[in-house]
Short mmCIF file of C-alpha atoms in Angstrom, two decimals:
data_model
loop_
_atom_site.label_atom_id
_atom_site.label_comp_id
_atom_site.label_asym_id
_atom_site.label_seq_id
_atom_site.Cartn_x
_atom_site.Cartn_y
_atom_site.Cartn_z
CA MET A 13 9.43 120.61 -22.56
CA ASP A 14 8.44 118.52 -25.32
CA LEU A 15 10.93 119.17 -28.22
CA ALA A 16 8.99 116.65 -30.51
CA LYS A 17 6.28 119.29 -30.96
CA PHE A 18 8.14 122.00 -32.72
CA LYS A 19 8.54 121.96 -36.62
CA TYR A 20 11.62 124.31 -36.54
CA PHE A 21 14.51 125.14 -34.31
CA LEU A 22 15.47 128.89 -34.53
CA ILE A 23 19.13 129.12 -33.47
CA ILE A 24 20.28 132.63 -32.62
CA ASP A 25 23.65 134.23 -31.60
CA VAL A 26 24.01 137.88 -30.93
CA GLU A 27 27.03 139.79 -30.54
CA ALA A 28 27.16 143.09 -28.43
CA THR A 29 29.31 146.14 -27.55
CA CYS A 30 31.88 144.93 -24.94
CA CYS A 31 34.98 146.22 -23.10
CA LYS A 32 37.59 144.80 -20.77
CA ASP A 33 38.38 147.99 -18.89
CA ASN A 34 34.96 148.63 -17.28
CA SER A 35 34.70 151.83 -19.47
CA PHE A 36 30.87 151.03 -19.44
CA PRO A 37 28.69 148.69 -17.40
CA VAL A 38 27.52 145.38 -18.55
CA ASN A 39 23.76 146.64 -18.50
CA GLU A 40 24.78 149.04 -21.12
CA MET A 41 25.97 146.57 -23.69
CA GLU A 42 23.97 146.67 -26.87
CA MET A 43 23.64 144.40 -29.61
CA ILE A 44 25.85 144.88 -32.81
CA GLU A 45 24.81 141.69 -34.59
CA ILE A 46 21.96 139.19 -34.76
CA GLY A 47 22.84 135.93 -36.51
CA ALA A 48 19.95 133.51 -36.88
CA VAL A 49 19.48 130.22 -38.61
CA LEU A 50 16.33 128.17 -39.02
CA ILE A 51 16.41 124.41 -39.19
CA CYS A 52 13.98 121.55 -39.72
CA ALA A 53 13.20 119.86 -36.29
CA ASP A 54 13.08 116.42 -37.91
CA SER A 55 16.29 116.52 -40.16
CA LEU A 56 18.16 119.12 -38.51
CA THR A 57 18.97 120.80 -41.81
CA LYS A 58 19.12 124.49 -42.57
CA LEU A 59 16.19 126.19 -44.33
CA ASP A 60 17.09 129.83 -43.91
CA GLU A 61 19.25 132.32 -42.20
CA PHE A 62 19.33 135.86 -41.13
CA SER A 63 22.01 138.17 -40.31
CA THR A 64 22.30 141.96 -39.64
CA PHE A 65 24.68 144.26 -38.04
CA ILE A 66 23.39 146.81 -35.68
CA GLN A 67 24.52 150.43 -34.91
CA PRO A 68 24.77 150.95 -31.14
CA GLN A 69 23.56 154.18 -29.58
CA ARG A 70 24.81 154.34 -25.99
CA HIS A 71 28.39 153.53 -26.88
CA PRO A 72 28.63 154.07 -30.61
CA LYS A 73 32.41 153.64 -30.86
CA LEU A 74 33.38 149.94 -30.56
CA THR A 75 36.17 149.16 -28.31
CA ASP A 76 39.42 147.57 -29.70
CA PHE A 77 38.63 144.70 -27.50
CA CYS A 78 35.15 144.34 -29.12
CA THR A 79 36.60 144.52 -32.50
CA ASN A 80 39.43 141.94 -31.88
CA LEU A 81 36.88 139.49 -30.20
CA THR A 82 34.14 139.84 -32.83
CA THR A 83 35.89 140.79 -35.98
CA ILE A 84 33.09 143.43 -36.29
CA THR A 85 34.49 146.70 -37.34
CA GLN A 86 33.47 150.35 -36.81
CA HIS A 87 32.58 150.58 -40.42
CA ASP A 88 30.18 147.55 -40.22
CA VAL A 89 28.14 149.20 -37.46
CA ASP A 90 28.37 152.88 -38.65
CA HIS A 91 26.59 151.65 -41.89
CA ALA A 92 24.06 149.41 -40.18
CA PRO A 93 20.50 150.11 -38.93
CA TYR A 94 19.66 150.94 -35.35
CA TYR A 95 18.12 148.42 -33.20
CA PRO A 96 14.37 149.24 -33.93
CA GLU A 97 14.84 149.01 -37.54
CA ALA A 98 16.93 145.67 -37.37
CA ILE A 99 14.29 144.14 -35.14
CA ASN A 100 11.61 145.07 -37.36
CA THR A 101 13.52 143.48 -40.24
CA PHE A 102 14.14 140.44 -38.36
CA GLN A 103 10.46 140.09 -37.19
CA LYS A 104 9.38 140.23 -40.80
CA TRP A 105 11.89 137.48 -41.81
CA LEU A 106 10.75 135.44 -38.82
CA GLY A 107 6.99 136.14 -39.69
CA ASN A 108 7.52 133.47 -42.63
CA TYR A 109 7.62 130.65 -40.14
CA ASP A 110 5.62 129.35 -37.20
CA ASN A 111 5.96 126.72 -34.58
CA TYR A 112 9.59 127.08 -33.83
CA LEU A 113 11.62 126.97 -30.66
CA PHE A 114 14.07 129.73 -29.94
CA CYS A 115 17.53 128.06 -29.17
CA SER A 116 20.73 129.81 -28.03
CA TRP A 117 23.98 128.65 -26.43
CA GLY A 118 23.22 129.78 -22.86
CA GLU A 119 20.81 132.36 -21.57
CA TYR A 120 22.93 135.46 -22.74
CA ASP A 121 21.24 135.97 -26.14
CA LYS A 122 17.60 135.98 -24.65
CA GLN A 123 18.79 138.43 -22.00
CA GLN A 124 20.44 140.69 -24.44
CA PHE A 125 17.16 140.93 -26.39
CA GLU A 126 15.29 141.70 -23.22
CA GLN A 127 17.93 144.34 -22.29
CA ASP A 128 17.75 146.05 -25.72
CA CYS A 129 14.17 145.98 -25.96
CA ALA A 130 13.86 147.62 -22.54
CA PHE A 131 16.25 150.38 -23.60
CA HIS A 132 14.21 150.99 -26.78
CA SER A 133 10.91 150.56 -25.18
CA LEU A 134 10.04 147.80 -27.68
CA PRO A 135 8.21 144.55 -26.96
CA TYR A 136 10.21 141.44 -26.72
CA PRO A 137 10.50 140.22 -30.43
CA ILE A 138 10.28 136.44 -30.18
CA THR A 139 6.96 134.83 -29.39
CA ALA A 140 8.48 131.32 -29.17
CA PRO A 141 9.56 129.49 -25.96
CA HIS A 142 13.43 129.43 -25.37
CA LEU A 143 15.78 126.56 -24.90
CA ASN A 144 19.18 126.90 -23.44
CA ILE A 145 21.03 124.37 -25.81
CA LYS A 146 24.20 124.63 -23.80
CA LYS A 147 22.24 123.11 -20.80
CA GLN A 148 20.41 120.69 -23.20
CA PHE A 149 23.82 119.58 -24.62
CA SER A 150 25.25 118.78 -21.18
CA LYS A 151 22.02 116.95 -20.24
CA ALA A 152 21.89 114.83 -23.50
CA GLN A 153 25.46 113.93 -23.42
CA LYS A 154 25.77 113.51 -19.76
CA VAL A 155 28.68 115.95 -19.55
CA ARG A 156 29.10 117.32 -15.92
CA LYS A 157 30.77 120.64 -16.96
CA ARG A 158 28.60 123.03 -19.25
CA GLN A 159 30.89 123.63 -22.28
CA GLY A 160 31.12 126.64 -24.30
CA MET A 161 30.22 126.25 -27.80
CA ALA A 162 33.86 125.88 -29.03
CA GLY A 163 34.46 123.40 -26.35
CA ALA A 164 31.35 121.33 -27.23
CA LEU A 165 32.44 121.32 -30.93
CA LYS A 166 35.82 119.92 -29.71
CA LEU A 167 34.30 117.25 -27.63
CA ALA A 168 32.28 116.23 -30.68
CA LYS A 169 35.48 116.34 -32.86
CA ILE A 170 33.73 118.99 -35.14
CA PRO A 171 35.80 121.60 -36.74
CA PHE A 172 34.73 125.17 -36.26
CA SER A 173 33.84 127.11 -39.35
CA GLY A 174 34.12 130.81 -39.84
CA SER A 175 35.11 133.30 -36.93
CA HIS A 176 34.22 132.67 -33.41
CA HIS A 177 32.25 135.47 -31.87
CA ARG A 178 30.53 136.43 -35.20
CA GLY A 179 26.78 135.91 -34.67
CA ILE A 180 26.13 134.25 -38.05
CA ASP A 181 29.07 131.92 -37.93
CA ASP A 182 28.39 130.82 -34.42
CA ALA A 183 24.79 130.09 -35.25
CA ASN A 184 25.76 128.07 -38.31
CA ASN A 185 28.27 126.05 -36.16
CA MET A 186 25.37 125.37 -33.57
CA ILE A 187 23.54 123.50 -36.34
CA LYS A 188 26.46 120.92 -36.36
CA LEU A 189 25.94 120.38 -32.56
CA MET A 190 22.13 119.98 -32.75
CA PRO A 191 22.17 116.06 -33.22
CA TYR A 192 24.24 116.06 -29.98
CA VAL A 193 21.92 118.58 -28.28
CA MET A 194 18.75 116.40 -29.20
CA GLY A 195 20.54 113.21 -28.08
CA ARG A 196 20.48 111.67 -31.46
CA VAL A 197 24.28 111.25 -31.53
CA PHE A 198 26.64 110.90 -28.71
CA ILE A 199 30.28 111.92 -27.96
CA ASP A 200 33.01 109.51 -27.49
CA SER A 201 32.45 108.46 -23.88
CA GLN A 202 35.99 108.68 -22.44
CA LYS A 203 36.17 112.38 -23.57
CA LYS A 204 32.88 113.28 -21.57
CA PHE A 205 34.61 114.37 -18.43
CA SER A 206 37.59 116.09 -19.92
CA LYS A 207 38.31 119.64 -18.88
#
């Protein structure tokens, strides 16, 4: 994929219902937050952001594990729109931009959109191609092990801002990694193969 042809990078991080006791299957996880930032492809500077909580329907009560992981509370989701309304608002925001590339740290975010759209019988909401920036980071930095976002920030000696596993905070932290993802800046060579 020719990354130079895009005007913007749309960086998305979603959070979803989750449990650690197998009280519901992975294929019943539902989005509870969309965090999205739009950056200029040439300068890698932020232009705009979008954030919404989403009220889950299949498992409306968040597990303690989910709240502890994400810091998203029951009150946050109880007062949030359901997925169809949230996606409609997201698409209206996205409609202000064109020629962007959908970027996420791994494939999970894209797959969660697909899963939630299938459950709600809605079309997939993002028309742009997708780039796994976790994979692209490893490729550009010649790092053997694919890093989690927190690990990549550590390798690049960049402090994390906000709360990890909050969609909008994670998306904003990914902006800091984009020069490394794009191969415009390189991590310290002796740190490349650290565990």
